PDB file of C-alpha atoms in Angstrom:
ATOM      1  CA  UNK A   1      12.108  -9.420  21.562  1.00  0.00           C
ATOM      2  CA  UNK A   2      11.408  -6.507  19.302  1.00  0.00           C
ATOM      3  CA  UNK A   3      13.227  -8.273  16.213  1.00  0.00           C
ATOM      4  CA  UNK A   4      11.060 -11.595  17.156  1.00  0.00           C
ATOM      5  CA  UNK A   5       8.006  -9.654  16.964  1.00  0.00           C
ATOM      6  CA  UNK A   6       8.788  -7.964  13.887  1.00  0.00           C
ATOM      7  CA  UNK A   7       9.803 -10.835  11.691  1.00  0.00           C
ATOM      8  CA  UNK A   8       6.176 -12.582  13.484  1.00  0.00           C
ATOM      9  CA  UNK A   9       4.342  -9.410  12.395  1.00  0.00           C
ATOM     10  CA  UNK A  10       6.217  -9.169   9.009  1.00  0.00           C
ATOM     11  CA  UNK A  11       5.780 -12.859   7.977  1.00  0.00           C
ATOM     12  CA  UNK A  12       2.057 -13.307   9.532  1.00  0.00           C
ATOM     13  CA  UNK A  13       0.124 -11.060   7.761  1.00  0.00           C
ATOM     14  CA  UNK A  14      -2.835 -12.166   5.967  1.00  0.00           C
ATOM     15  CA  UNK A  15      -6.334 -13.046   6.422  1.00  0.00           C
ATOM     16  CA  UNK A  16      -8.957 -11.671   8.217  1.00  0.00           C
ATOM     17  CA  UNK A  17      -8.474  -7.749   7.143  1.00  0.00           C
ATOM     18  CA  UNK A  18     -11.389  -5.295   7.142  1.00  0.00           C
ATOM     19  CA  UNK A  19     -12.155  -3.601   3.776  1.00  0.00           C
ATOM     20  CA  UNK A  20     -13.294   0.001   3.602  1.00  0.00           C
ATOM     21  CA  UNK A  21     -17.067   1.292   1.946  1.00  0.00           C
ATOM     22  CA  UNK A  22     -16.131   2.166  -1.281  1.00  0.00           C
ATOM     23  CA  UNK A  23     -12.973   4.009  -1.787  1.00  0.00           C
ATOM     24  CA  UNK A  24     -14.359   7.471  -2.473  1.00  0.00           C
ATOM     25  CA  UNK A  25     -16.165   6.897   0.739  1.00  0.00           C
ATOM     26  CA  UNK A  26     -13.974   5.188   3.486  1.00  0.00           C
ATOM     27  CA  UNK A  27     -15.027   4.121   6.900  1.00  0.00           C
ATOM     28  CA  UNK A  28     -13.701   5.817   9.903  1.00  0.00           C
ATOM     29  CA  UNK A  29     -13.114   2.616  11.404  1.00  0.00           C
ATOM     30  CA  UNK A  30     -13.400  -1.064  10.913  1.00  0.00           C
ATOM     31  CA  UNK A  31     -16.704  -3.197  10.365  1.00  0.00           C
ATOM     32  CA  UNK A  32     -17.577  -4.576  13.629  1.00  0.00           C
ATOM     33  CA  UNK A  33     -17.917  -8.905  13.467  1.00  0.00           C
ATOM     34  CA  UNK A  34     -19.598  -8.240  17.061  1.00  0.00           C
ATOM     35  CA  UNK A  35     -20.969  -6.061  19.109  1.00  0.00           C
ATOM     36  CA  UNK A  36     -18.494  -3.843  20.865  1.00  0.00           C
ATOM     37  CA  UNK A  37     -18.591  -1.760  23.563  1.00  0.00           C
ATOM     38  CA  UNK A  38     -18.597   2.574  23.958  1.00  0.00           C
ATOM     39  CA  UNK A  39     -14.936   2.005  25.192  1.00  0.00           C
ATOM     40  CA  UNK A  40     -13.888  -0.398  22.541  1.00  0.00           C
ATOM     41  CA  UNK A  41     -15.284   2.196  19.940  1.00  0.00           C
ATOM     42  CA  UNK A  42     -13.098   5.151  21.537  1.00  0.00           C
ATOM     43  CA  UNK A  43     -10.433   3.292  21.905  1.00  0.00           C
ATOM     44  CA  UNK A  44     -10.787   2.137  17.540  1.00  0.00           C
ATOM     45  CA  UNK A  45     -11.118   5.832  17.298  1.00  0.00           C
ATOM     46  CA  UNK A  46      -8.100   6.774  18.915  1.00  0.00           C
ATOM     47  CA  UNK A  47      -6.000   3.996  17.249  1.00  0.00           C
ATOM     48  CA  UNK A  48      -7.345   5.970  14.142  1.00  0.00           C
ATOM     49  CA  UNK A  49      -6.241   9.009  15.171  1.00  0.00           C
ATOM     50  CA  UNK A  50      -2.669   7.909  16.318  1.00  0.00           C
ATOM     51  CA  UNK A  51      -2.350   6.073  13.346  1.00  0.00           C
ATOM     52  CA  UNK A  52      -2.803   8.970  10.990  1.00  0.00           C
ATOM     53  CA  UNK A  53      -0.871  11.431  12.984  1.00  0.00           C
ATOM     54  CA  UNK A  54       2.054   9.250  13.240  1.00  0.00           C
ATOM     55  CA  UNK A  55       2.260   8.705   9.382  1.00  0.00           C
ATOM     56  CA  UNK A  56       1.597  12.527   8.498  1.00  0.00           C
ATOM     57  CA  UNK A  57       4.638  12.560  10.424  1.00  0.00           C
ATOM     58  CA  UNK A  58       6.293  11.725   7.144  1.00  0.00           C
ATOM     59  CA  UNK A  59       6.549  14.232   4.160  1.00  0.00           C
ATOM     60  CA  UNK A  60       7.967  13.126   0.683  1.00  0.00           C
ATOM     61  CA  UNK A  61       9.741  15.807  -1.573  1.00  0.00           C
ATOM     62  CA  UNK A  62       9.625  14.829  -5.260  1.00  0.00           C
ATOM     63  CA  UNK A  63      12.027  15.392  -8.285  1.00  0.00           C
ATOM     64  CA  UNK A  64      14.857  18.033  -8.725  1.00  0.00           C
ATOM     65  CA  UNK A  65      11.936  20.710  -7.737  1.00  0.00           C
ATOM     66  CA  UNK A  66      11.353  18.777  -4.365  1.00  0.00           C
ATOM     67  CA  UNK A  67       7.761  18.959  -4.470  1.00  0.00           C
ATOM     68  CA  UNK A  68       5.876  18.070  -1.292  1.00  0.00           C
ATOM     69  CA  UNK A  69       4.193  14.733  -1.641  1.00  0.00           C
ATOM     70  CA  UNK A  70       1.744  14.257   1.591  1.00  0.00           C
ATOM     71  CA  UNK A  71      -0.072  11.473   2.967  1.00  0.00           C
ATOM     72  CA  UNK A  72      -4.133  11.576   2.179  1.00  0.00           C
ATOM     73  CA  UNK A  73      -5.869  13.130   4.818  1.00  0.00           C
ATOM     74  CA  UNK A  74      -8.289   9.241   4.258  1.00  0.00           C
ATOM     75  CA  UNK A  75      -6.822   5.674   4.573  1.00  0.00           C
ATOM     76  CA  UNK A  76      -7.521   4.025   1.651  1.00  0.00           C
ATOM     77  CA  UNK A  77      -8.309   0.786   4.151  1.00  0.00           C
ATOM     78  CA  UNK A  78      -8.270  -0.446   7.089  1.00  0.00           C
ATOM     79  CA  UNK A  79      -8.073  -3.453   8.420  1.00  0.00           C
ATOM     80  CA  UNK A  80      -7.420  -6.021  11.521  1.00  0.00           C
ATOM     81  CA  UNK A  81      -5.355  -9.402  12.154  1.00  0.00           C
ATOM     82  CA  UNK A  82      -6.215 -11.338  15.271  1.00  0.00           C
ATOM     83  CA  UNK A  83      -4.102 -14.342  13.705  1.00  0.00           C
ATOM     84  CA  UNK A  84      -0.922 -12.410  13.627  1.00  0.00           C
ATOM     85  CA  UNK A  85      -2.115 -10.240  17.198  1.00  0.00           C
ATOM     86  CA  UNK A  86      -2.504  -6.789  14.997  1.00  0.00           C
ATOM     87  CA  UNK A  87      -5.615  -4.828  16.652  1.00  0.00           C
ATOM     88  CA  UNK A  88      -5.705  -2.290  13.748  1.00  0.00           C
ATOM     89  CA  UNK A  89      -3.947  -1.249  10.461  1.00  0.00           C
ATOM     90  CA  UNK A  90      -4.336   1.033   7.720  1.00  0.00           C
ATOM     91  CA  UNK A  91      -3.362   1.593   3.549  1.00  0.00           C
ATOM     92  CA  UNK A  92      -2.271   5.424   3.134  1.00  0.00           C
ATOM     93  CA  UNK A  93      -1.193   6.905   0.093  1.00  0.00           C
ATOM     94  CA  UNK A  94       1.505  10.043  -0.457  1.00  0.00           C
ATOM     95  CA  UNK A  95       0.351  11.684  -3.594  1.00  0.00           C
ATOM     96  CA  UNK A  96       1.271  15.268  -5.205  1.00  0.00           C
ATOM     97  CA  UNK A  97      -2.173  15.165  -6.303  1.00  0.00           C
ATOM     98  CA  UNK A  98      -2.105  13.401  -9.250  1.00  0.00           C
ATOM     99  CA  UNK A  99       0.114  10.215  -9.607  1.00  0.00           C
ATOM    100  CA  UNK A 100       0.884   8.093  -6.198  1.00  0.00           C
ATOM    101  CA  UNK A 101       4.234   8.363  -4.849  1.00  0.00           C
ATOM    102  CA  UNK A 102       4.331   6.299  -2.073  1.00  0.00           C
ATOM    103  CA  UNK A 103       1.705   3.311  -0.472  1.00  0.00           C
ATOM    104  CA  UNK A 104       2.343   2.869   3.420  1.00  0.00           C
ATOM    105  CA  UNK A 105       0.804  -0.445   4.977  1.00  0.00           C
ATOM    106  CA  UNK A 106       0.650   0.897   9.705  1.00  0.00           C
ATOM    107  CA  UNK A 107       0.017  -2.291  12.028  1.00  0.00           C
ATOM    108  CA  UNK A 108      -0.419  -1.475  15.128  1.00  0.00           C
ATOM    109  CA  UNK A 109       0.060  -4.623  17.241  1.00  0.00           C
ATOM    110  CA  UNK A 110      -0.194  -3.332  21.080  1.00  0.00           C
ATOM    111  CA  UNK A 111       0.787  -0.375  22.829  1.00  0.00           C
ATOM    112  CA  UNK A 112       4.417  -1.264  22.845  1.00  0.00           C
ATOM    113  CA  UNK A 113       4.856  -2.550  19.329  1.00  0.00           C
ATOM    114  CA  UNK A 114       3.555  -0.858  15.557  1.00  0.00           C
ATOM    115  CA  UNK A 115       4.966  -1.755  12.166  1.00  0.00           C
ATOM    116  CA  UNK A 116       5.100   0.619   9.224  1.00  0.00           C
ATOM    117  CA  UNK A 117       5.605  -0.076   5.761  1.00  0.00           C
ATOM    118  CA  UNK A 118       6.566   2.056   2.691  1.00  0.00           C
ATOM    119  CA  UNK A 119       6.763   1.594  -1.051  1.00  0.00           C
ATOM    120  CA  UNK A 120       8.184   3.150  -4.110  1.00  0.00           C
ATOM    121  CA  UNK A 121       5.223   3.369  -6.853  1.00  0.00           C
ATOM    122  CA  UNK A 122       6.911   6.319  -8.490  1.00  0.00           C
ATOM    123  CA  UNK A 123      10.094   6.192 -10.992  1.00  0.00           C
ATOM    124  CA  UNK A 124      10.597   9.748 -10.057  1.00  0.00           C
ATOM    125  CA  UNK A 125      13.528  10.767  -7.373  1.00  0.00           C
ATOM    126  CA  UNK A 126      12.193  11.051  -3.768  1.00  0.00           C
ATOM    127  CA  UNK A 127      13.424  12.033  -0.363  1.00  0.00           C
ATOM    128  CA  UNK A 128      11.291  11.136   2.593  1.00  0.00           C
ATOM    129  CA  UNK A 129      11.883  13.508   5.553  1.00  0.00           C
ATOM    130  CA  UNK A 130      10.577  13.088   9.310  1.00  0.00           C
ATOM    131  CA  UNK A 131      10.763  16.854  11.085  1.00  0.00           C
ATOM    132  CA  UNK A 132      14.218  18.078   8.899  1.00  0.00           C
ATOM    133  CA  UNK A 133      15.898  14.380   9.206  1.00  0.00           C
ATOM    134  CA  UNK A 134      16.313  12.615   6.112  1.00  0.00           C
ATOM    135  CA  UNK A 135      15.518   8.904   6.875  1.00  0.00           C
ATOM    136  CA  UNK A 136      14.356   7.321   3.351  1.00  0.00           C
ATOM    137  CA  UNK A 137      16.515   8.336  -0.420  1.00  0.00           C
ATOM    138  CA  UNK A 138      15.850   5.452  -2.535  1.00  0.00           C
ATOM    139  CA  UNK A 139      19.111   5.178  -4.652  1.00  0.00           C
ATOM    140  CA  UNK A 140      17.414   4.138  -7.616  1.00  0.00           C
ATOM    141  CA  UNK A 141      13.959   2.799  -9.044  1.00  0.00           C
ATOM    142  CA  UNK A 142      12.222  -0.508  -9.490  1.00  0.00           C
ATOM    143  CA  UNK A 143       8.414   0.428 -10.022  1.00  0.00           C
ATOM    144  CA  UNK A 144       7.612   1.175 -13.357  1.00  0.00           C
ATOM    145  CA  UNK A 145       5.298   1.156 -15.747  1.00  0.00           C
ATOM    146  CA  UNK A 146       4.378  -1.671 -18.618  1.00  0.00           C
ATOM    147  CA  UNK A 147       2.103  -0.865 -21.920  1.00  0.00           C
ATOM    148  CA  UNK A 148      -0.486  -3.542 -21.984  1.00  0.00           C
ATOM    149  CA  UNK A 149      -0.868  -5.884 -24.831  1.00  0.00           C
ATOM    150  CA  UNK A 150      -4.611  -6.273 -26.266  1.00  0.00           C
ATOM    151  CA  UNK A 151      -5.900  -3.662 -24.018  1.00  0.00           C
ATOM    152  CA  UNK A 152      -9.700  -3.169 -24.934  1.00  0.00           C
ATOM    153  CA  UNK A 153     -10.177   0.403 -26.944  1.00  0.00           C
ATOM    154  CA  UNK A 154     -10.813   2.676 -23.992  1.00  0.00           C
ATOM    155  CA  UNK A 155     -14.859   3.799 -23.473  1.00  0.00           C
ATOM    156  CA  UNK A 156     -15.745   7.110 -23.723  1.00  0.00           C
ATOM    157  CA  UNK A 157     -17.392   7.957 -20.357  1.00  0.00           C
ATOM    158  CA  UNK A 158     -15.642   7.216 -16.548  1.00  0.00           C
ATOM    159  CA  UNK A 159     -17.702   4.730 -15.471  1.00  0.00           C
ATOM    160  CA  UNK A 160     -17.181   2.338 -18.475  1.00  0.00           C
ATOM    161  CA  UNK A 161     -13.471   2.809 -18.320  1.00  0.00           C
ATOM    162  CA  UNK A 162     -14.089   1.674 -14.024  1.00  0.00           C
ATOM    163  CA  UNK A 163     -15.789  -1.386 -15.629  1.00  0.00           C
ATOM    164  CA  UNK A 164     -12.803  -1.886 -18.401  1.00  0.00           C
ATOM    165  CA  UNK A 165     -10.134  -1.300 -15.406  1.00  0.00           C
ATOM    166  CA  UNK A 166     -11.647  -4.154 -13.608  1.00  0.00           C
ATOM    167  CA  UNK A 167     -11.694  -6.535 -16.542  1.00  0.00           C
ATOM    168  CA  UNK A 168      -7.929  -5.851 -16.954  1.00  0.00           C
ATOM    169  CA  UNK A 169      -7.253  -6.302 -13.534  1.00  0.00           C
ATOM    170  CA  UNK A 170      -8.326  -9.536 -13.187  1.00  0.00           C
ATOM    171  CA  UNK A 171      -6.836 -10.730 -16.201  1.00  0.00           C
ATOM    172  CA  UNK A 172      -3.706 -10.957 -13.864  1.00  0.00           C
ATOM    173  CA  UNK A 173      -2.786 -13.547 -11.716  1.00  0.00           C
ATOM    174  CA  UNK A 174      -0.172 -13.090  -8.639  1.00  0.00           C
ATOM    175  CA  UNK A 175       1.031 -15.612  -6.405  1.00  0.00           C
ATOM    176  CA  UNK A 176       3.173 -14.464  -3.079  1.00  0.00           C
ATOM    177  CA  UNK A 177       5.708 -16.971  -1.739  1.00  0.00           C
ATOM    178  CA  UNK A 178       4.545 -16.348   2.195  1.00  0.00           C
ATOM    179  CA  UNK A 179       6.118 -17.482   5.001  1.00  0.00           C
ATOM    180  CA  UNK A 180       9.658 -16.782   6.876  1.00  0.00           C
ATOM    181  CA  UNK A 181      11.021 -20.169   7.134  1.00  0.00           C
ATOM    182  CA  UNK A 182       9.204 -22.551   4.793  1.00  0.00           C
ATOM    183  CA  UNK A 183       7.248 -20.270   1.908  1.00  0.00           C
ATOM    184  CA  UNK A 184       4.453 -21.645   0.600  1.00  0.00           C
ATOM    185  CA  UNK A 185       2.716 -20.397  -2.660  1.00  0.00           C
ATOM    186  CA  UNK A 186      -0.565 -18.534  -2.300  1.00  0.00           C
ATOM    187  CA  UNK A 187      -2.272 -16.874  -5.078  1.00  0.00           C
ATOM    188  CA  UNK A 188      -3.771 -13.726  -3.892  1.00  0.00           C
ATOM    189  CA  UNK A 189      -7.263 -12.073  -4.418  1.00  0.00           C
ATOM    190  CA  UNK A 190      -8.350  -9.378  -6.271  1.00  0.00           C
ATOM    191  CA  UNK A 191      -9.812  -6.850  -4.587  1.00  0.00           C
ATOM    192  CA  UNK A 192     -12.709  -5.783  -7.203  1.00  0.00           C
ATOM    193  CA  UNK A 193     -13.052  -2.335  -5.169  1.00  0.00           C
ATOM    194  CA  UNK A 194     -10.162   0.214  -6.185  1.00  0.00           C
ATOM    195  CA  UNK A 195      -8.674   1.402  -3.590  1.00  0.00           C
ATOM    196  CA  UNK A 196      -8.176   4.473  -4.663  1.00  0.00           C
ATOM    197  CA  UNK A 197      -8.802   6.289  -8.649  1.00  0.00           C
ATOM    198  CA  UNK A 198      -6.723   9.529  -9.616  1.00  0.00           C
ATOM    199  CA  UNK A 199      -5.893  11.624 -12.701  1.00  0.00           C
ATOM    200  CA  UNK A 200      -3.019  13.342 -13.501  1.00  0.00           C
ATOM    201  CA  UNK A 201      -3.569  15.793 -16.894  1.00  0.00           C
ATOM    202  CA  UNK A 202       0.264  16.807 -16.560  1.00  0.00           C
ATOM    203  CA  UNK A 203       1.647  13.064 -16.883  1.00  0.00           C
ATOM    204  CA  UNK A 204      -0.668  12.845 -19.620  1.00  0.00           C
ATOM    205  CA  UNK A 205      -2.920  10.339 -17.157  1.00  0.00           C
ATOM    206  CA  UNK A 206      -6.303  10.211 -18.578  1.00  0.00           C
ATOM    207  CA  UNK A 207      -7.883   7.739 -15.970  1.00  0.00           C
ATOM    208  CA  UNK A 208      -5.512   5.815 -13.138  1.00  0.00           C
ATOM    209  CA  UNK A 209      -6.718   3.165 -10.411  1.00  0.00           C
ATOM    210  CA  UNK A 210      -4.914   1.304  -7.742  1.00  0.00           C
ATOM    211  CA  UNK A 211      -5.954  -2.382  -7.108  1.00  0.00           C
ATOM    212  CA  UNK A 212      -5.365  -5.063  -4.278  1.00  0.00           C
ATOM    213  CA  UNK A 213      -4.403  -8.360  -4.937  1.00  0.00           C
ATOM    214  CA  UNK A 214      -4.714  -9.569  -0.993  1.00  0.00           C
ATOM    215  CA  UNK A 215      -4.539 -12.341   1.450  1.00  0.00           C
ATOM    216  CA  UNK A 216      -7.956 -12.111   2.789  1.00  0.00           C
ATOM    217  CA  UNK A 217      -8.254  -8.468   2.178  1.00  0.00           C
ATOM    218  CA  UNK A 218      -4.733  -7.256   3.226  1.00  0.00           C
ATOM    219  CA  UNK A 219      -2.790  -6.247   0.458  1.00  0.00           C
ATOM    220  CA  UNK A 220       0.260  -8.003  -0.461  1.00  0.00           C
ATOM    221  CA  UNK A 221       0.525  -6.531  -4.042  1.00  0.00           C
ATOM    222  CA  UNK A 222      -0.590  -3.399  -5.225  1.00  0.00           C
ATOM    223  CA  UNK A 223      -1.455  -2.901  -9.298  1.00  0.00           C
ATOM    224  CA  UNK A 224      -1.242   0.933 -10.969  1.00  0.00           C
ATOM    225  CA  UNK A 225      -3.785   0.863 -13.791  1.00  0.00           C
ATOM    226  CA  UNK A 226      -4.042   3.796 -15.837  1.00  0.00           C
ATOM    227  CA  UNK A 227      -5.080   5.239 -19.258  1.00  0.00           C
ATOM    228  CA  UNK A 228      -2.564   7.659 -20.291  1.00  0.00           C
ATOM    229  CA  UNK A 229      -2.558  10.121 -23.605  1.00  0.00           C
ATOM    230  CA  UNK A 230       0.171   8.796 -26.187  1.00  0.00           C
ATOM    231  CA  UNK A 231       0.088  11.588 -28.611  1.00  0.00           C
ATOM    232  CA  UNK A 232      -2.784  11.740 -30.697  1.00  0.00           C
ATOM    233  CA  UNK A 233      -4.150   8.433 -29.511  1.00  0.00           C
ATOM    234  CA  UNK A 234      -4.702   7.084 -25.634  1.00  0.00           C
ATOM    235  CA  UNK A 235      -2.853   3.346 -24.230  1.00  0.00           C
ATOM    236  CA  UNK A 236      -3.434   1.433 -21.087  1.00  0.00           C
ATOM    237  CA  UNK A 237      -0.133   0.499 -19.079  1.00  0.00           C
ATOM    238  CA  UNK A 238       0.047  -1.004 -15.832  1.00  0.00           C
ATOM    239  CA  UNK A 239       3.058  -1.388 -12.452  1.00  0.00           C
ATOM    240  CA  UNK A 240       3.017  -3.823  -9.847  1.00  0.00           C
ATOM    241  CA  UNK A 241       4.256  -2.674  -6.707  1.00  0.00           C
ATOM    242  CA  UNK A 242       5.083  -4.561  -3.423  1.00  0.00           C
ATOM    243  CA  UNK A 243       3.199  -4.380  -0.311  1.00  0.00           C
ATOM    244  CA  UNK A 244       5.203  -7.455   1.700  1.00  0.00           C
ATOM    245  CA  UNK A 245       8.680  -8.808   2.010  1.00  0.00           C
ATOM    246  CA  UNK A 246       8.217 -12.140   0.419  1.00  0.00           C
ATOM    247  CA  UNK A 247       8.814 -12.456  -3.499  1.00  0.00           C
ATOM    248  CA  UNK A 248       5.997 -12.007  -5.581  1.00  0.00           C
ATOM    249  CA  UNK A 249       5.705 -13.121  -9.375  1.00  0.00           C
ATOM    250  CA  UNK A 250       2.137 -11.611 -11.641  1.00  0.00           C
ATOM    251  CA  UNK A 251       1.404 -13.283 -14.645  1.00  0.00           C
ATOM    252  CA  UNK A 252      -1.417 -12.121 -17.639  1.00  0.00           C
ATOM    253  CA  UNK A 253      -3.043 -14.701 -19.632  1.00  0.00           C
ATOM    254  CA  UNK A 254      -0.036 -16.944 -19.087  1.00  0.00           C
ATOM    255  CA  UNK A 255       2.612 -14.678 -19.664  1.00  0.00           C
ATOM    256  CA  UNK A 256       5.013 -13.792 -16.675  1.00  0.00           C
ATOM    257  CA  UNK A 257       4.817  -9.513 -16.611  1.00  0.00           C
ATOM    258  CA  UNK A 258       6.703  -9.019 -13.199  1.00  0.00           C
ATOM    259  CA  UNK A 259       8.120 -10.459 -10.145  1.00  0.00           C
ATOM    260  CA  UNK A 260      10.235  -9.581  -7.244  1.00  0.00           C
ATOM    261  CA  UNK A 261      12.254 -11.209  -5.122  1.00  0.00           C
ATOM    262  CA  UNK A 262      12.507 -11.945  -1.159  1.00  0.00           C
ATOM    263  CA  UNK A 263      13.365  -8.765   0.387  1.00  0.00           C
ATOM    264  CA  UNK A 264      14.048  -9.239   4.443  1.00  0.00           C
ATOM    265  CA  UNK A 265      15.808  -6.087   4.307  1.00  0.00           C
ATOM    266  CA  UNK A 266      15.191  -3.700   7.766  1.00  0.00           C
ATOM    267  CA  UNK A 267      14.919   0.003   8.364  1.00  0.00           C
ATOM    268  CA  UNK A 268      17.117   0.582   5.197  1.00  0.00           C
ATOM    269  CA  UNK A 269      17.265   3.972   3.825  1.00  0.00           C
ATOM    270  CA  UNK A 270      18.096   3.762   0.284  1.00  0.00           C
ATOM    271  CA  UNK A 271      16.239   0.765  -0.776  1.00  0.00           C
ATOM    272  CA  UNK A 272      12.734   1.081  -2.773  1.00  0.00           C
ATOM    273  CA  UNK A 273      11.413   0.258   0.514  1.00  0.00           C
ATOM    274  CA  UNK A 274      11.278   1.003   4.233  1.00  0.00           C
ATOM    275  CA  UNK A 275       9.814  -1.232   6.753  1.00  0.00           C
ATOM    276  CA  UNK A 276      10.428  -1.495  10.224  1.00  0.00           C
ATOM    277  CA  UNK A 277       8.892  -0.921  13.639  1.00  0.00           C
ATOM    278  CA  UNK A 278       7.332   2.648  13.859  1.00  0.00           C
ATOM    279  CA  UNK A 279       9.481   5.036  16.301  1.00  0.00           C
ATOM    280  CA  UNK A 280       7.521   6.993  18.383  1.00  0.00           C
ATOM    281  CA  UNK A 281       8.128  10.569  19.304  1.00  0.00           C
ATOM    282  CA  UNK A 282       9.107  11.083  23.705  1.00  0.00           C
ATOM    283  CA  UNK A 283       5.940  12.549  24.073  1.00  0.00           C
ATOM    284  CA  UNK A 284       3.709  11.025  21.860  1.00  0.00           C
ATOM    285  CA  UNK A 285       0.818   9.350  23.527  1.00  0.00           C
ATOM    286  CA  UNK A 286      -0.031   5.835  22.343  1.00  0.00           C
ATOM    287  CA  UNK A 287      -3.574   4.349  22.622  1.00  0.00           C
ATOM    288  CA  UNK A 288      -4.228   0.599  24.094  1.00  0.00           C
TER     289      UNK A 288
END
């Protein structure tokens, strides 16, 4: 039953996902599309809570110096499914700071059933560690970064380089072949809203931004935008990164720039990716 509901959960998600207020300013918990009730407000709250706890759970150590990467203390978004029967969900992000490590996608279904998610956005060596047990070592890298071609000469001040970071995003198209047993092409939307924006002076990152490209608004692809220093001079490149099992292919005007394949790949511990159902601790209380 538990492998039914994860392949349901795995293959259904799409549609109907809440976005956050702006990035820099998440929501503690999702729009309402009705009126709810006190109880059905604690209860979103505590969903919240379990949510985050369970993922901070989880601490990266990066490179040959095994530097901590932890989970944001703020989802970037958060989100609901009542076509594929998940009550709540969340996008987290495990950062050193400065570049993202790792995105997580958390779907919590019911009480008895939750779904986690993990990606690779960094080329860099990682070891994911729950308490002191090892549980993720990808064995090698497959997010990296392109240079763009015809980038626009980067503005001077933040706020035009938001606007030019938007332009470039949606010069891309991505399509994401969804669905376990017949996949059917859907091209996903951009998200104009970054979900998150970062710097990172010692990788040389001038300005960085991550972007959705989403069914509804639940990410199934996740761009890395960034301006980076290139010696005397400054160059936009870009990374796609997965945030589903089903391939994915991204194209700019016209030209294929990345794609990745179907990936229904479980639990796995040196893959890119992890996803699987979440394991709870004995004693860790799970809201309704």
């Amino acid at each position: 039953m538990h492998a039914l509901r994860l392949l349901l959960s795995l293959s259904a998600y799409a549609a109907f996902a809440l976005p956050l207020c702006p990035a820099q300013e998440p929501a503690e918990k999702p729009p309402a599309q009705e009126k709810t009730s006190p109880a059905d407000n604690e209860l979103a709250e505590q969903r919240l809570k379990f949510m985050k706890e369970a993922l901070g759970r989880y601490e990266l150590r990066l490179g040959p110096d095994r530097t901590p990467a932890k989970l944001l203390a703020t989802p970037l978004l958060r989100w609901s499914n009542p076509v594929s029967g998940v009550q709540d969900g969340l996008v987290g992000l495990y950062t050193t700071g400065g570049r993202p490590t790792a995105v997580v996608q958390f779907a919590f279904h019911h009480q008895q059933f939750q779904v986690h998610e993990f990606y690779a956005v960094t080329p860099v060596e990682f070891e994911m560690l729950r308490g002191t047990q090892s549980i993720w070592k990808p064995a090698k890298a497959i997010f990296a970064f392109q240079d763009l071609k015809d980038g626009p000469p980067p503005a001077k001040s933040t706020n035009l380089r938001l606007t030019q970071m938007r332009q470039i995003a949606a010069e891309f198209t991505v399509t994401d072949e969804f669905g376990w047993d017949k996949p059917e092409t859907q091209i996903l939307r951009l998200m104009p809203q970054p979900l998150h924006r970062y710097t990172d002076e010692a990788a040389g990152v001038v300005e960085g931004a991550l972007f959705s490209f989403a069914m509804g608004t639940n990410p199934e692809a996740v761009l890395l935008l960034e301006l980076v220093q290139n010696g005397d001079a400054l160059k936009w490149q870009f990374g796609f990164a997965p945030m589903t099992i089903y391939e994915l292919k991204a194209t700019r005007k016209d030209e294929k720039v990345w794609s990745i394949g179907e990936r229904k790949i479980f639990n796995s511990y040196d893959t890119p990716f992890r996803v699987g159902p979440y394991p709870p601790e004995p004693d860790e209380v799970i809201p309704k």
